Amino acid sequence: MPEPLAIRVRNALSLVENPATGRSIVSEGLIQGLTTDDDGQVRFTLELPGFVSAAAADALLNAAKAAAGAVDGVSSVSAVATAHSAKPSAPKQTGGHDNPFGIRKKPRIEEAADTLQGVRNIIAVASGKGGVGKSTVAANLAVALAARGLKTGFLDADIYGPSAPTLFGVADKAAVKDGRIMPVNAHGVTVMSIGMIVDPDQALAWRGPMVMGALGQLMRDVEWGALDVMIVDTPPGTGDAHLSLIQSKRLDGAVIVSTPQEMALADVRRGVALFRKTDVPIIGVIENMAWLESDTGERQYLFGEGGARRAAEKLDAPFLGAIPLYPALRAASDEGRPLAASNHPAADVFKELAEKLAGALSL
Ligand code: ADP
């Protein structure tokens, strides 16, 4: 009697090595939910730790599929790689607060595979108050991460004041295909914003539950695909959108943007407290509009000096770096040209910040 197919497939998979550890993917417990049926169909999930690049995950998944496919009696292999063992929250019913865009949903089983499982790291960019340059910094960080070769997404979660369409220069509304919202690729980044779905004025009337529903849809119903990192630009302050993100249990870290005023401490503290309370690691604080440099290289500290750095120190949070005031950054942002994708000195600043962020995520 030959051994059952499932056992032979498991044996074949146990010969596949995880290059990161040199150990068998079976003995490491990375193969989950292995099933076979009478027709020789094999299904399994490759469960990877969160901090694996999309390319490495693809390579390992392909190796596992090839090993299973080579087993005598196997007709087809269907396998997915997931970066997190925690399952995303279950999709809810169509309509009402949970579906303010009114987009028709696909059957659940397909939906489960379509959610953010392909996104390896989700980072919230937050600020205590508006106008500190949070969206500008978030967008340029995303562009700098993409320039580093990381598959990067940008989710504009600022439901009441979406700025991604302006910052990335995306004028068109998002297309919907088979009930899925198609993001747009701009400057190397996969971008989605509520401003690409509804008229921003429409969203202004939404209350808390609708904001949460809209955000849920931006995460669940958008065809994000495989991403190494997703940057989420959150609304200023701490509110429904932050809670919704935290409840999704998918945040891997938060970056807090602040200006250098003495008052920064209070702003930074609020953000740090929210994320710490909910066990979201603080990746670090960025000081924006830190100084203005004159033609002669002299620095003018228009908003005070080093307030955000001191706030980070006081709160025992890492300080990622300072971004000077660049009049060109404002101008380029208004025109939909992220300076991170140029040879302006600002690009080097964002590159360095992106490197620190990627380092913190082991990307
Ligand atoms: P927030 O998201 O915190 O409300 P924005 O990103 O919309 O802030 O930025 C507010 C304004 O400041 C925008 O006009 C933006 O172009 C400008 N800005 C942001 N950071 C800088 C900077 N480092 N230098 C110059 N202008 C900046």
mmCIF file of C-alpha atoms and ligand atoms in Angstrom:
data_model
loop_
_atom_site.group_PDB
_atom_site.id
_atom_site.type_symbol
_atom_site.label_atom_id
_atom_site.label_comp_id
_atom_site.label_asym_id
_atom_site.label_seq_id
_atom_site.Cartn_x
_atom_site.Cartn_y
_atom_site.Cartn_z
ATOM 1 C CA MET A 1 0.000 0.000 0.000
ATOM 2 C CA PRO A 2 1.499 3.384 -0.911
ATOM 3 C CA GLU A 3 1.487 5.971 1.845
ATOM 4 C CA PRO A 4 -1.455 8.393 1.858
ATOM 5 C CA LEU A 5 -0.938 11.373 -0.452
ATOM 6 C CA ALA A 6 -0.979 13.907 2.391
ATOM 7 C CA ILE A 7 1.927 12.158 4.081
ATOM 8 C CA ARG A 8 3.943 11.958 0.884
ATOM 9 C CA VAL A 9 3.320 15.659 0.223
ATOM 10 C CA ARG A 10 4.349 16.524 3.776
ATOM 11 C CA ASN A 11 7.534 14.485 3.351
ATOM 12 C CA ALA A 12 8.320 16.310 0.108
ATOM 13 C CA LEU A 13 7.690 19.673 1.746
ATOM 14 C CA SER A 14 9.941 18.768 4.667
ATOM 15 C CA LEU A 15 12.879 18.729 2.242
ATOM 16 C CA VAL A 16 12.319 22.423 1.460
ATOM 17 C CA GLU A 17 14.605 24.612 3.521
ATOM 18 C CA ASN A 18 13.822 28.064 4.900
ATOM 19 C CA PRO A 19 16.892 29.994 3.656
ATOM 20 C CA ALA A 20 16.596 32.377 6.608
ATOM 21 C CA THR A 21 17.209 29.599 9.140
ATOM 22 C CA GLY A 22 18.498 26.641 7.143
ATOM 23 C CA ARG A 23 15.760 24.474 8.682
ATOM 24 C CA SER A 24 12.938 22.520 7.070
ATOM 25 C CA ILE A 25 9.771 24.534 6.530
ATOM 26 C CA VAL A 26 7.761 21.629 7.950
ATOM 27 C CA SER A 27 9.727 21.235 11.172
ATOM 28 C CA GLU A 28 9.543 24.996 11.650
ATOM 29 C CA GLY A 29 5.754 24.776 11.491
ATOM 30 C CA LEU A 30 5.480 27.100 8.492
ATOM 31 C CA ILE A 31 3.164 24.731 6.602
ATOM 32 C CA GLN A 32 -0.384 25.005 7.900
ATOM 33 C CA GLY A 33 -3.722 23.566 6.856
ATOM 34 C CA LEU A 34 -2.309 20.956 4.467
ATOM 35 C CA THR A 35 -5.124 19.065 2.766
ATOM 36 C CA THR A 36 -5.345 16.708 -0.205
ATOM 37 C CA ASP A 37 -8.402 15.333 -1.962
ATOM 38 C CA ASP A 38 -9.176 12.289 -4.094
ATOM 39 C CA ASP A 39 -8.452 14.195 -7.295
ATOM 40 C CA GLY A 40 -4.897 14.901 -6.172
ATOM 41 C CA GLN A 41 -5.527 18.557 -5.302
ATOM 42 C CA VAL A 42 -3.202 19.864 -2.600
ATOM 43 C CA ARG A 43 -3.825 22.957 -0.531
ATOM 44 C CA PHE A 44 -1.742 24.583 2.200
ATOM 45 C CA THR A 45 -0.749 27.883 3.718
ATOM 46 C CA LEU A 46 2.853 28.973 4.152
ATOM 47 C CA GLU A 47 2.858 30.996 7.359
ATOM 48 C CA LEU A 48 5.833 33.333 7.444
ATOM 49 C CA PRO A 49 6.988 35.605 10.227
ATOM 50 C CA GLY A 50 5.933 39.239 9.681
ATOM 51 C CA PHE A 51 9.301 40.621 8.680
ATOM 52 C CA VAL A 52 9.994 38.762 5.442
ATOM 53 C CA SER A 53 10.342 40.608 2.135
ATOM 54 C CA ALA A 54 7.746 39.971 -0.558
ATOM 55 C CA ALA A 55 10.447 38.584 -2.862
ATOM 56 C CA ALA A 56 11.703 36.109 -0.237
ATOM 57 C CA ALA A 57 8.139 34.994 0.513
ATOM 58 C CA ASP A 58 7.402 34.459 -3.186
ATOM 59 C CA ALA A 59 10.572 32.436 -3.658
ATOM 60 C CA LEU A 60 9.830 30.177 -0.713
ATOM 61 C CA LEU A 61 6.200 29.733 -1.726
ATOM 62 C CA ASN A 62 7.260 28.741 -5.242
ATOM 63 C CA ALA A 63 9.794 26.250 -3.898
ATOM 64 C CA ALA A 64 7.131 24.689 -1.659
ATOM 65 C CA LYS A 65 4.609 24.526 -4.508
ATOM 66 C CA ALA A 66 7.168 22.901 -6.795
ATOM 67 C CA ALA A 67 8.064 20.298 -4.166
ATOM 68 C CA ALA A 68 4.414 19.419 -3.574
ATOM 69 C CA GLY A 69 3.632 19.438 -7.292
ATOM 70 C CA ALA A 70 6.395 16.915 -8.013
ATOM 71 C CA VAL A 71 4.834 14.248 -5.786
ATOM 72 C CA ASP A 72 3.315 11.338 -7.682
ATOM 73 C CA GLY A 73 -0.465 11.605 -7.756
ATOM 74 C CA VAL A 74 -0.644 15.378 -7.220
ATOM 75 C CA SER A 75 -2.735 17.060 -9.921
ATOM 76 C CA SER A 76 -2.622 20.661 -8.702
ATOM 77 C CA VAL A 77 -1.286 22.737 -5.815
ATOM 78 C CA SER A 78 -2.967 25.797 -4.461
ATOM 79 C CA ALA A 79 -1.064 27.582 -1.723
ATOM 80 C CA VAL A 80 -0.839 31.061 -0.259
ATOM 81 C CA ALA A 81 1.791 32.723 1.886
ATOM 82 C CA THR A 82 0.658 34.744 4.868
ATOM 83 C CA ALA A 83 2.877 37.077 6.799
ATOM 84 C CA HIS A 84 0.890 37.012 10.025
ATOM 85 C CA SER A 85 -0.645 34.214 11.965
ATOM 86 C CA ALA A 86 -3.260 36.649 13.299
ATOM 87 C CA LYS A 87 -6.242 36.565 10.956
ATOM 88 C CA PRO A 88 -7.668 39.880 9.770
ATOM 89 C CA SER A 89 -11.066 40.685 11.246
ATOM 90 C CA ALA A 90 -13.918 38.863 9.544
ATOM 91 C CA PRO A 91 -15.716 40.738 6.784
ATOM 92 C CA LYS A 92 -19.119 42.038 7.795
ATOM 93 C CA GLN A 93 -22.411 42.342 5.936
ATOM 94 C CA THR A 94 -22.803 44.588 2.919
ATOM 95 C CA GLY A 95 -24.432 48.004 3.215
ATOM 96 C CA GLY A 96 -25.032 50.518 5.969
ATOM 97 C CA HIS A 97 -22.229 52.016 8.006
ATOM 98 C CA ASP A 98 -19.921 49.211 7.150
ATOM 99 C CA ASN A 99 -20.092 49.855 3.429
ATOM 100 C CA PRO A 100 -20.449 53.564 2.767
ATOM 101 C CA PHE A 101 -19.194 53.153 -0.802
ATOM 102 C CA GLY A 102 -21.967 50.631 -1.537
ATOM 103 C CA ILE A 103 -19.562 48.294 -3.296
ATOM 104 C CA ARG A 104 -20.879 44.809 -3.962
ATOM 105 C CA LYS A 105 -18.988 42.182 -1.997
ATOM 106 C CA LYS A 106 -17.494 38.962 -3.257
ATOM 107 C CA PRO A 107 -18.248 35.659 -1.536
ATOM 108 C CA ARG A 108 -16.480 35.319 1.770
ATOM 109 C CA ILE A 109 -14.066 32.590 0.848
ATOM 110 C CA GLU A 110 -12.454 34.614 -1.912
ATOM 111 C CA GLU A 111 -12.519 37.677 0.252
ATOM 112 C CA ALA A 112 -10.459 36.001 2.951
ATOM 113 C CA ALA A 113 -7.618 35.463 0.499
ATOM 114 C CA ASP A 114 -7.981 38.972 -0.856
ATOM 115 C CA THR A 115 -7.591 40.918 2.361
ATOM 116 C CA LEU A 116 -4.379 42.451 3.604
ATOM 117 C CA GLN A 117 -2.702 39.085 4.007
ATOM 118 C CA GLY A 118 -0.237 39.995 1.286
ATOM 119 C CA VAL A 119 0.851 43.094 3.195
ATOM 120 C CA ARG A 120 3.789 42.323 5.448
ATOM 121 C CA ASN A 121 4.135 45.472 7.513
ATOM 122 C CA ILE A 122 1.619 48.207 8.214
ATOM 123 C CA ILE A 123 2.890 51.457 9.681
ATOM 124 C CA ALA A 124 0.688 54.307 10.883
ATOM 125 C CA VAL A 125 1.998 57.843 10.543
ATOM 126 C CA ALA A 126 0.348 60.050 13.140
ATOM 127 C CA SER A 127 0.562 63.528 14.630
ATOM 128 C CA GLY A 128 -0.929 65.253 17.645
ATOM 129 C CA LYS A 129 -2.405 68.018 15.527
ATOM 130 C CA GLY A 130 -2.923 69.101 11.923
ATOM 131 C CA GLY A 131 -0.595 71.168 9.788
ATOM 132 C CA VAL A 132 2.681 69.696 11.016
ATOM 133 C CA GLY A 133 3.389 68.104 7.633
ATOM 134 C CA LYS A 134 2.349 64.566 8.578
ATOM 135 C CA SER A 135 0.849 63.741 5.167
ATOM 136 C CA THR A 136 3.772 65.292 3.316
ATOM 137 C CA VAL A 137 6.236 63.281 5.381
ATOM 138 C CA ALA A 138 4.193 60.069 5.066
ATOM 139 C CA ALA A 139 3.927 60.369 1.274
ATOM 140 C CA ASN A 140 7.613 61.145 0.788
ATOM 141 C CA LEU A 141 8.613 58.325 3.136
ATOM 142 C CA ALA A 142 6.521 55.937 1.029
ATOM 143 C CA VAL A 143 8.207 57.146 -2.164
ATOM 144 C CA ALA A 144 11.640 56.757 -0.550
ATOM 145 C CA LEU A 145 10.788 53.220 0.623
ATOM 146 C CA ALA A 146 9.668 52.314 -2.900
ATOM 147 C CA ALA A 147 12.893 53.779 -4.314
ATOM 148 C CA ARG A 148 14.735 51.377 -2.012
ATOM 149 C CA GLY A 149 13.150 48.515 -3.900
ATOM 150 C CA LEU A 150 10.431 47.717 -1.365
ATOM 151 C CA LYS A 151 6.915 47.094 -2.611
ATOM 152 C CA THR A 152 5.187 49.990 -0.887
ATOM 153 C CA GLY A 153 1.575 51.019 -0.431
ATOM 154 C CA PHE A 154 0.081 54.271 0.806
ATOM 155 C CA LEU A 155 -3.314 54.237 2.466
ATOM 156 C CA ASP A 156 -4.680 57.711 3.050
ATOM 157 C CA ALA A 157 -6.821 57.160 6.125
ATOM 158 C CA ASP A 158 -7.541 60.854 6.595
ATOM 159 C CA ILE A 159 -11.194 60.453 5.753
ATOM 160 C CA TYR A 160 -12.105 64.087 6.413
ATOM 161 C CA GLY A 161 -9.093 65.643 4.743
ATOM 162 C CA PRO A 162 -7.644 63.273 2.149
ATOM 163 C CA SER A 163 -4.450 64.689 0.688
ATOM 164 C CA ALA A 164 -2.985 61.709 -1.176
ATOM 165 C CA PRO A 165 -4.610 62.659 -4.504
ATOM 166 C CA THR A 166 -2.803 66.016 -4.347
ATOM 167 C CA LEU A 167 0.477 64.737 -2.912
ATOM 168 C CA PHE A 168 0.787 61.940 -5.466
ATOM 169 C CA GLY A 169 -0.778 63.879 -8.312
ATOM 170 C CA VAL A 170 -3.638 61.427 -8.831
ATOM 171 C CA ALA A 171 -6.592 63.151 -10.426
ATOM 172 C CA ASP A 172 -8.698 60.165 -11.473
ATOM 173 C CA LYS A 173 -11.214 58.282 -9.391
ATOM 174 C CA ALA A 174 -10.349 54.656 -8.602
ATOM 175 C CA ALA A 175 -11.725 51.949 -10.872
ATOM 176 C CA VAL A 176 -13.881 49.148 -9.433
ATOM 177 C CA LYS A 177 -13.475 45.679 -10.929
ATOM 178 C CA ASP A 178 -15.583 42.714 -9.800
ATOM 179 C CA GLY A 179 -16.457 44.527 -6.601
ATOM 180 C CA ARG A 180 -12.812 45.256 -5.814
ATOM 181 C CA ILE A 181 -11.370 48.777 -5.676
ATOM 182 C CA MET A 182 -8.257 49.184 -7.812
ATOM 183 C CA PRO A 183 -5.465 51.270 -6.288
ATOM 184 C CA VAL A 184 -3.335 53.525 -8.465
ATOM 185 C CA ASN A 185 0.418 53.317 -8.890
ATOM 186 C CA ALA A 186 2.010 56.727 -8.533
ATOM 187 C CA HIS A 187 5.739 57.431 -8.174
ATOM 188 C CA GLY A 188 6.321 53.709 -7.549
ATOM 189 C CA VAL A 189 3.778 53.536 -4.713
ATOM 190 C CA THR A 190 0.417 51.725 -4.648
ATOM 191 C CA VAL A 191 -1.903 54.509 -3.508
ATOM 192 C CA MET A 192 -5.486 54.585 -2.277
ATOM 193 C CA SER A 193 -7.443 57.412 -0.712
ATOM 194 C CA ILE A 194 -11.051 58.095 0.090
ATOM 195 C CA GLY A 195 -10.565 61.107 -2.161
ATOM 196 C CA MET A 196 -10.192 58.668 -5.066
ATOM 197 C CA ILE A 197 -13.582 57.118 -4.327
ATOM 198 C CA VAL A 198 -16.001 59.783 -3.169
ATOM 199 C CA ASP A 199 -16.169 63.524 -3.384
ATOM 200 C CA PRO A 200 -14.286 64.722 -0.272
ATOM 201 C CA ASP A 201 -17.265 66.936 0.638
ATOM 202 C CA GLN A 202 -19.435 63.837 0.887
ATOM 203 C CA ALA A 203 -17.185 62.275 3.516
ATOM 204 C CA LEU A 204 -17.320 65.404 5.665
ATOM 205 C CA ALA A 205 -20.818 64.461 6.807
ATOM 206 C CA TRP A 206 -19.816 60.994 7.957
ATOM 207 C CA ARG A 207 -19.947 60.093 11.615
ATOM 208 C CA GLY A 208 -17.662 57.772 13.573
ATOM 209 C CA PRO A 209 -19.096 54.387 12.508
ATOM 210 C CA MET A 210 -19.057 55.413 8.859
ATOM 211 C CA VAL A 211 -15.456 56.537 9.153
ATOM 212 C CA MET A 212 -14.627 53.149 10.591
ATOM 213 C CA GLY A 213 -16.618 51.429 7.849
ATOM 214 C CA ALA A 214 -14.908 53.461 5.144
ATOM 215 C CA LEU A 215 -11.501 52.679 6.549
ATOM 216 C CA GLY A 216 -12.400 49.010 6.828
ATOM 217 C CA GLN A 217 -13.318 49.046 3.163
ATOM 218 C CA LEU A 218 -10.113 50.805 2.206
ATOM 219 C CA MET A 219 -8.242 47.980 3.884
ATOM 220 C CA ARG A 220 -10.479 45.077 2.880
ATOM 221 C CA ASP A 221 -11.944 45.888 -0.517
ATOM 222 C CA VAL A 222 -8.915 47.428 -2.180
ATOM 223 C CA GLU A 223 -6.782 45.136 -4.325
ATOM 224 C CA TRP A 224 -3.552 45.940 -2.490
ATOM 225 C CA GLY A 225 -1.676 42.872 -3.694
ATOM 226 C CA ALA A 226 1.657 41.869 -2.185
ATOM 227 C CA LEU A 227 3.406 44.680 -0.329
ATOM 228 C CA ASP A 228 6.493 44.784 1.860
ATOM 229 C CA VAL A 229 5.189 47.789 3.688
ATOM 230 C CA MET A 230 2.062 49.911 3.788
ATOM 231 C CA ILE A 231 2.225 53.466 5.099
ATOM 232 C CA VAL A 232 -1.064 54.633 6.583
ATOM 233 C CA ASP A 233 -1.520 58.390 6.781
ATOM 234 C CA THR A 234 -3.863 58.847 9.734
ATOM 235 C CA PRO A 235 -5.981 61.916 10.496
ATOM 236 C CA PRO A 236 -4.491 64.498 12.900
ATOM 237 C CA GLY A 237 -5.003 63.792 16.592
ATOM 238 C CA THR A 238 -6.274 60.481 17.864
ATOM 239 C CA GLY A 239 -9.788 59.361 16.970
ATOM 240 C CA ASP A 240 -12.016 56.825 15.245
ATOM 241 C CA ALA A 241 -9.622 56.103 12.403
ATOM 242 C CA HIS A 242 -6.814 55.234 14.826
ATOM 243 C CA LEU A 243 -9.076 52.992 16.865
ATOM 244 C CA SER A 244 -10.291 51.286 13.722
ATOM 245 C CA LEU A 245 -6.723 50.640 12.610
ATOM 246 C CA ILE A 246 -5.722 49.377 16.027
ATOM 247 C CA GLN A 247 -8.787 47.109 16.140
ATOM 248 C CA SER A 248 -7.764 45.585 12.825
ATOM 249 C CA LYS A 249 -4.803 44.195 14.784
ATOM 250 C CA ARG A 250 -2.613 44.709 11.778
ATOM 251 C CA LEU A 251 -0.504 47.704 12.846
ATOM 252 C CA ASP A 252 3.165 46.795 13.123
ATOM 253 C CA GLY A 253 4.297 50.191 14.294
ATOM 254 C CA ALA A 254 3.685 53.912 14.438
ATOM 255 C CA VAL A 255 5.732 56.938 13.427
ATOM 256 C CA ILE A 256 4.873 60.267 15.030
ATOM 257 C CA VAL A 257 5.478 63.549 13.230
ATOM 258 C CA SER A 258 5.803 66.785 15.173
ATOM 259 C CA THR A 259 7.088 70.321 14.713
ATOM 260 C CA PRO A 260 9.848 71.554 17.050
ATOM 261 C CA GLN A 261 7.840 73.864 19.336
ATOM 262 C CA GLU A 262 8.071 73.427 23.083
ATOM 263 C CA MET A 263 4.392 72.479 22.883
ATOM 264 C CA ALA A 264 5.442 69.422 20.862
ATOM 265 C CA LEU A 265 5.785 67.373 24.026
ATOM 266 C CA ALA A 266 2.045 67.396 24.683
ATOM 267 C CA ASP A 267 1.284 66.436 21.078
ATOM 268 C CA VAL A 268 3.844 63.689 20.877
ATOM 269 C CA ARG A 269 2.821 62.350 24.278
ATOM 270 C CA ARG A 270 -0.799 61.848 23.196
ATOM 271 C CA GLY A 271 0.192 59.813 20.146
ATOM 272 C CA VAL A 272 2.764 57.789 22.032
ATOM 273 C CA ALA A 273 0.268 57.068 24.812
ATOM 274 C CA LEU A 274 -2.432 55.807 22.433
ATOM 275 C CA PHE A 275 -0.157 53.428 20.569
ATOM 276 C CA ARG A 276 1.650 52.239 23.685
ATOM 277 C CA LYS A 277 -1.637 51.538 25.445
ATOM 278 C CA THR A 278 -2.640 49.305 22.560
ATOM 279 C CA ASP A 279 0.755 47.596 22.218
ATOM 280 C CA VAL A 280 1.623 49.134 18.859
ATOM 281 C CA PRO A 281 5.406 49.681 18.846
ATOM 282 C CA ILE A 282 6.526 53.292 18.424
ATOM 283 C CA ILE A 283 9.093 53.171 15.645
ATOM 284 C CA GLY A 284 10.059 56.742 16.260
ATOM 285 C CA VAL A 285 9.432 60.473 16.238
ATOM 286 C CA ILE A 286 10.242 62.695 13.246
ATOM 287 C CA GLU A 287 10.727 66.435 13.692
ATOM 288 C CA ASN A 288 9.384 68.306 10.675
ATOM 289 C CA MET A 289 9.940 71.961 9.722
ATOM 290 C CA ALA A 290 12.964 71.818 12.006
ATOM 291 C CA TRP A 291 14.777 74.852 10.557
ATOM 292 C CA LEU A 292 15.067 77.013 7.470
ATOM 293 C CA GLU A 293 18.472 77.221 5.866
ATOM 294 C CA SER A 294 19.521 80.495 4.226
ATOM 295 C CA ASP A 295 21.585 80.701 1.041
ATOM 296 C CA THR A 296 24.679 81.147 3.185
ATOM 297 C CA GLY A 297 23.940 77.929 5.074
ATOM 298 C CA GLU A 298 22.731 79.615 8.242
ATOM 299 C CA ARG A 299 19.934 77.851 10.098
ATOM 300 C CA GLN A 300 16.914 79.754 11.319
ATOM 301 C CA TYR A 301 14.848 77.922 13.902
ATOM 302 C CA LEU A 302 11.469 79.433 13.080
ATOM 303 C CA PHE A 303 9.445 77.165 15.349
ATOM 304 C CA GLY A 304 12.000 76.685 18.113
ATOM 305 C CA GLU A 305 14.798 74.192 18.266
ATOM 306 C CA GLY A 306 14.702 70.468 18.963
ATOM 307 C CA GLY A 307 11.347 70.285 20.777
ATOM 308 C CA ALA A 308 10.328 67.026 19.110
ATOM 309 C CA ARG A 309 13.720 65.448 19.765
ATOM 310 C CA ARG A 310 13.481 66.352 23.453
ATOM 311 C CA ALA A 311 9.894 65.086 23.552
ATOM 312 C CA ALA A 312 11.054 61.744 22.124
ATOM 313 C CA GLU A 313 13.835 61.538 24.697
ATOM 314 C CA LYS A 314 11.473 62.349 27.551
ATOM 315 C CA LEU A 315 8.993 59.734 26.414
ATOM 316 C CA ASP A 316 11.738 57.200 25.799
ATOM 317 C CA ALA A 317 10.809 56.860 22.140
ATOM 318 C CA PRO A 318 13.412 56.620 19.350
ATOM 319 C CA PHE A 319 14.124 59.855 17.457
ATOM 320 C CA LEU A 320 14.327 59.130 13.721
ATOM 321 C CA GLY A 321 15.525 62.500 12.491
ATOM 322 C CA ALA A 322 14.703 66.075 11.525
ATOM 323 C CA ILE A 323 13.408 67.471 8.228
ATOM 324 C CA PRO A 324 14.174 71.129 7.504
ATOM 325 C CA LEU A 325 11.637 73.546 6.048
ATOM 326 C CA TYR A 326 12.043 73.463 2.287
ATOM 327 C CA PRO A 327 9.900 75.955 0.372
ATOM 328 C CA ALA A 328 10.390 73.646 -2.633
ATOM 329 C CA LEU A 329 8.827 70.771 -0.682
ATOM 330 C CA ARG A 330 5.617 72.702 -0.259
ATOM 331 C CA ALA A 331 5.555 73.764 -3.889
ATOM 332 C CA ALA A 332 6.300 70.277 -5.235
ATOM 333 C CA SER A 333 3.732 68.682 -2.885
ATOM 334 C CA ASP A 334 1.023 70.990 -4.187
ATOM 335 C CA GLU A 335 1.928 69.951 -7.715
ATOM 336 C CA GLY A 336 1.804 66.221 -6.972
ATOM 337 C CA ARG A 337 5.557 65.710 -7.301
ATOM 338 C CA PRO A 338 6.975 64.075 -4.155
ATOM 339 C CA LEU A 339 10.443 65.585 -3.698
ATOM 340 C CA ALA A 340 11.693 62.217 -2.426
ATOM 341 C CA ALA A 341 11.700 61.199 -6.097
ATOM 342 C CA SER A 342 13.975 64.082 -7.162
ATOM 343 C CA ASN A 343 17.573 65.143 -6.653
ATOM 344 C CA HIS A 344 16.625 67.919 -4.236
ATOM 345 C CA PRO A 345 18.446 67.671 -0.874
ATOM 346 C CA ALA A 346 15.096 66.767 0.720
ATOM 347 C CA ALA A 347 15.319 63.429 -1.116
ATOM 348 C CA ASP A 348 18.437 62.502 0.901
ATOM 349 C CA VAL A 349 16.680 63.347 4.143
ATOM 350 C CA PHE A 350 13.721 61.113 3.266
ATOM 351 C CA LYS A 351 16.054 58.394 2.060
ATOM 352 C CA GLU A 352 17.807 58.332 5.416
ATOM 353 C CA LEU A 353 14.497 58.241 7.291
ATOM 354 C CA ALA A 354 13.252 55.436 5.029
ATOM 355 C CA GLU A 355 16.409 53.479 5.754
ATOM 356 C CA LYS A 356 15.833 53.787 9.494
ATOM 357 C CA LEU A 357 12.214 52.749 9.108
ATOM 358 C CA ALA A 358 13.127 49.761 6.944
ATOM 359 C CA GLY A 359 15.837 48.873 9.440
ATOM 360 C CA ALA A 360 13.354 48.959 12.306
ATOM 361 C CA LEU A 361 11.171 46.526 10.354
ATOM 362 C CA SER A 362 14.154 44.363 9.323
ATOM 363 C CA LEU A 363 13.293 44.905 5.666
HETATM 364 P P1 ADP B 1 -0.667 67.593 7.978
HETATM 365 O O1 ADP B 1 -0.821 66.309 7.250
HETATM 366 O O2 ADP B 1 0.102 67.475 9.253
HETATM 367 O O3 ADP B 1 -1.938 68.356 8.180
HETATM 368 P P2 ADP B 1 0.517 68.582 5.536
HETATM 369 O O4 ADP B 1 1.384 67.449 5.132
HETATM 370 O O5 ADP B 1 -0.770 68.782 4.817
HETATM 371 O O6 ADP B 1 0.269 68.555 7.098
HETATM 372 O O7 ADP B 1 1.424 69.878 5.439
HETATM 373 C C1 ADP B 1 0.923 71.182 5.720
HETATM 374 C C2 ADP B 1 1.600 72.171 4.790
HETATM 375 O O8 ADP B 1 2.985 72.271 5.111
HETATM 376 C C3 ADP B 1 1.565 71.745 3.330
HETATM 377 O O9 ADP B 1 1.392 72.922 2.555
HETATM 378 C C4 ADP B 1 2.929 71.151 3.076
HETATM 379 O O10 ADP B 1 3.327 71.272 1.713
HETATM 380 C C5 ADP B 1 3.793 71.980 3.966
HETATM 381 N N1 ADP B 1 4.993 71.281 4.473
HETATM 382 C C6 ADP B 1 5.049 70.131 5.165
HETATM 383 N N2 ADP B 1 6.322 69.825 5.515
HETATM 384 C C7 ADP B 1 7.097 70.818 5.009
HETATM 385 C C8 ADP B 1 8.514 71.087 5.032
HETATM 386 N N3 ADP B 1 9.377 70.292 5.648
HETATM 387 N N4 ADP B 1 8.932 72.202 4.389
HETATM 388 C C9 ADP B 1 8.055 73.028 3.767
HETATM 389 N N5 ADP B 1 6.730 72.846 3.717
HETATM 390 C C10 ADP B 1 6.254 71.744 4.343
#
